[in-house]
C-alpha angles and dihedrals in degrees: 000000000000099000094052084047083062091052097043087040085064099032080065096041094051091045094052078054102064103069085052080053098056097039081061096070116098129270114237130200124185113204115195124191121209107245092332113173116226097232099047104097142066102260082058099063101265106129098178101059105077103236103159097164102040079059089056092042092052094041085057096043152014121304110200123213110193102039104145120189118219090234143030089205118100105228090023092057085041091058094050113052089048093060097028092226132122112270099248093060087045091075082220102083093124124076106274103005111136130235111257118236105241080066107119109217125194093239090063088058088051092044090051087045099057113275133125109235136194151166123211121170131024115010123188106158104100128245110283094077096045083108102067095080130052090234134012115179111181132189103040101288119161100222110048132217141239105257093243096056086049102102122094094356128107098012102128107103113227117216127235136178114288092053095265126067101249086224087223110103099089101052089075086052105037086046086059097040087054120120116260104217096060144069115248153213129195121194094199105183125178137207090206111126104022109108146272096100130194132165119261102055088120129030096228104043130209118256126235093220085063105044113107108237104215104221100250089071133067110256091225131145082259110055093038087058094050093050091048077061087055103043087052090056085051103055090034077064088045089062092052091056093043079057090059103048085051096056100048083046088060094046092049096231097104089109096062100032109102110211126194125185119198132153113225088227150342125296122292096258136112116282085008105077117050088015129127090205115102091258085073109026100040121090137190107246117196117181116192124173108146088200095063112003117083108226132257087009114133127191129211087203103133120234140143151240092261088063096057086084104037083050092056089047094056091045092055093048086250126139126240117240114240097255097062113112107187127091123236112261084189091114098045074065086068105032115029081192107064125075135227105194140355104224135040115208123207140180144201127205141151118340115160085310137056116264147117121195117152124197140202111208124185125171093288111009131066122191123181126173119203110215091187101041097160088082132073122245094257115180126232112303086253094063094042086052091045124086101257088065097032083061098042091057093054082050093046088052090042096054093242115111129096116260084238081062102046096069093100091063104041128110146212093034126219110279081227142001130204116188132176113227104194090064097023107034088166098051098242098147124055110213095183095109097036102115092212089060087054100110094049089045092058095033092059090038087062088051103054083047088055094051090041090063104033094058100032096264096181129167111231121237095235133046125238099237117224120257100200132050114256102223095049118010092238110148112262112232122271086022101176093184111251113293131189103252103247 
């Protein structure tokens, strides 16, 4: 009898142990930004936009330099990164489309794993996954909502200055709001940068003299203002995150709170969004977990978008479901120096316009294929419709722009294109038809043939049309708005 009290004496003790365990785990908070380029804050090596906390948040954790999204498509990255699968088995691979609901995501594991989950900010994955987290508040509300009450409620966007809700305003109160006897996780998404623009989204604007001009567009009075307007939404976005380190700070749970930083796609600019060029697929990826991570270290190991969650759920002790298709990054945290995979593999649908390329990126060499190469690589209707576009076309018709800017208007496109990134980081000089490039072109070909068959990769029968005119993103007649085929 004795002896069976001193069992039943540790079974207890061990059991009253295992809510201290989990609330051991770390806390995690994602943190997406709206059609951010990689390249526009200051981690990333741009002096002149104002990104004080994503300063903070890179001097107390990892920058990688070589994080590439799966898509440079807004819902269809989305959707991507929640499941960790590829866009096209997301069935959610178009603009707009929603996610279907046998999708598996990782928040539902680590809701079913104890933590408390939710979404604040910009949604965009459509209404039947809604459910996987304990609260989803969307459109930048300040109180959010139980998941179940979220249909139909708080869609009306409020305007602020700038022109765009930022989406921010509710993560500050939804972090505070949290329960305290559980581990969480905060998917914490902005609209901030996505257009329109107007001045007044920061109280200290950027000014045109100061932005940086990427060479494949004009550096005219235009587009430097347009990109001021950027670069204000940027650091308007900056200010939101500061708010949330502060706040972890206050609760004291900043050491164990894991916080990752990405952009959905590039910025909203011709030849940057819907691009498979860097200036679209690649993200700023900042890690901080005080706990694990050495500060102010950065890694060039390659991963993708589809790892974020698979990463999150090893680091929460948290199994993968089967149809996840990225690879954990979580020891690249601990070691800048180890890999996780060779070759990074992107798509482009259907945005706004009609159009498939697919790409294969390793740590030098790019290779994308365009499977409807009749059609120029036209940028989402926003930016056509923006003054960097609006101007290049007046240069176009006047014979004066640069044949590195005139890749939005040409047609037909390269079947394929090959660069070297090391020597040509803004993809300037296709190497596909260089013969002493002969043996990488056919090796990454092989590779994209590989990925194409072993997850499905079909070409649809029938196109997707356009809905908006290409020179000036004007809706076409009879638009219906992009819907999934029954």
């Amino acid at each position: 009898m004795r002896k069976l009290l001193i069992l039943t004496w540790f079974a207890l003790a061990a059991f009253a142990w295992l809510p201290a365990l989990a609330d051991e785990r770390p806390n995690v908070v994602l943190i997406i930004a709206d059609d951010l380029g990689w390249e526009d804050s200051g981690p990333y090596g741009n002096e002149k936009i104002r990104t004080p906390q994503l300063d903070r948040l890179a001097a107390g954790g990892m920058r990688f330099d070589n994080a590439i999204l799966t898509c440079s498509s807004c819902s269809p990255s989305r959707s991507s990164i929640i499941t960790c699968r590829y866009p096209h088995n997301t069935g959610a691979e178009q603009l707009h489309w929603p996610l279907p609901k046998e999708q598996t995501t990782f928040v539902e594991l680590l809701k079913e794993a104890g933590y408390w989950t939710a979404a604040v900010g910009k949604w965009h994955l459509g209404s039947a996954v809604e459910d996987r987290f304990d609260v989803v508040g969307t459109w930048g509300t300040a109180n959010p909502m139980n998941a179940g009450q979220a249909k139909g409620q708080t869609k009306g966007k409020a305007k602020r200055a700038g022109g765009n809700p930022s989406g921010c305003e509710g993560w500050v109160p939804t972090l505070r709001d949290r329960p305290r006897d559980k581990p969480f996780f905060l998917w914490l998404a902005a609209f901030d940068p996505h257009r329109p623009y107007a001045p007044g989204a920061i109280a200290r604007p950027h000014e045109p003299a100061d932005v940086t001009v990427p060479p494949y567009f004009p550096d005219t009075p235009e587009v430097r203002r347009d990109l001021a307007l950027y670069y204000d939404e940027v650091s308007r976005l900056d200010g939101f995150v500061g708010q949330v380190l502060d706040e972890l700070d206050r609760q004291q749970v900043a050491d164990n709170t894991v916080v990752l930083f990405m952009t959905d796609n590039g910025r909203p600019f011709p030849r940057c969004k819907t691009s498979l060029y860097d200036s679209g697929i690649k993200s700023p990826l900042i890690v901080r977990w005080p706990a694990k991570i050495k500060p102010a270290s950065s890694t060039s190991s390659l991963v993708s978008s589809i790892d974020v969650g698979v990463s999150v759920l090893d680091i929460a002790g948290v199994k993968p479901a089967e149809p996840m298709q990225g690879k954990s990054f979580a020891a690249v945290l601990a070691d800048p120096a180890a890999t996780t995979r060779d070759f990074a593999f992107s798509e482009h649908n259907w945005h706004d316009y009609e159009a498939r390329s697919r790409s294969v990126r390793g740590t030098r060499w790019k290779y994308i294929r365009n499977e409807y190469a009749d059609l120029p690589n036209t940028p989402p209707a926003d930016a056509v419709r923006s003054p960097t576009y609006q101007t290049m076309r007046e240069l176009r018709d006047a014979g004066r722009l640069r044949p590195e800017q005139m890749t939005c208007f040409t047609k037909p496109l390269a079947k394929e294109e090959l660069y070297d990134l090391a020597v040509d980081p803004h993809e300037l000089a296709n190497l596909a038809d260089e013969p002493q490039h002969a043996a990488t072109l056919a090796k990454l070909r092989a590779e994209l043939d590989d990925w194409k068959r072993t997850t499905g990769g079909r070409t649809p029968a029938e196109r997707t049309p356009d809905e908006f005119d290409r020179e000036t993103g004007d809706p076409l007649p009879g638009r219906q708005g992009n819907r999934r085929p029954r």
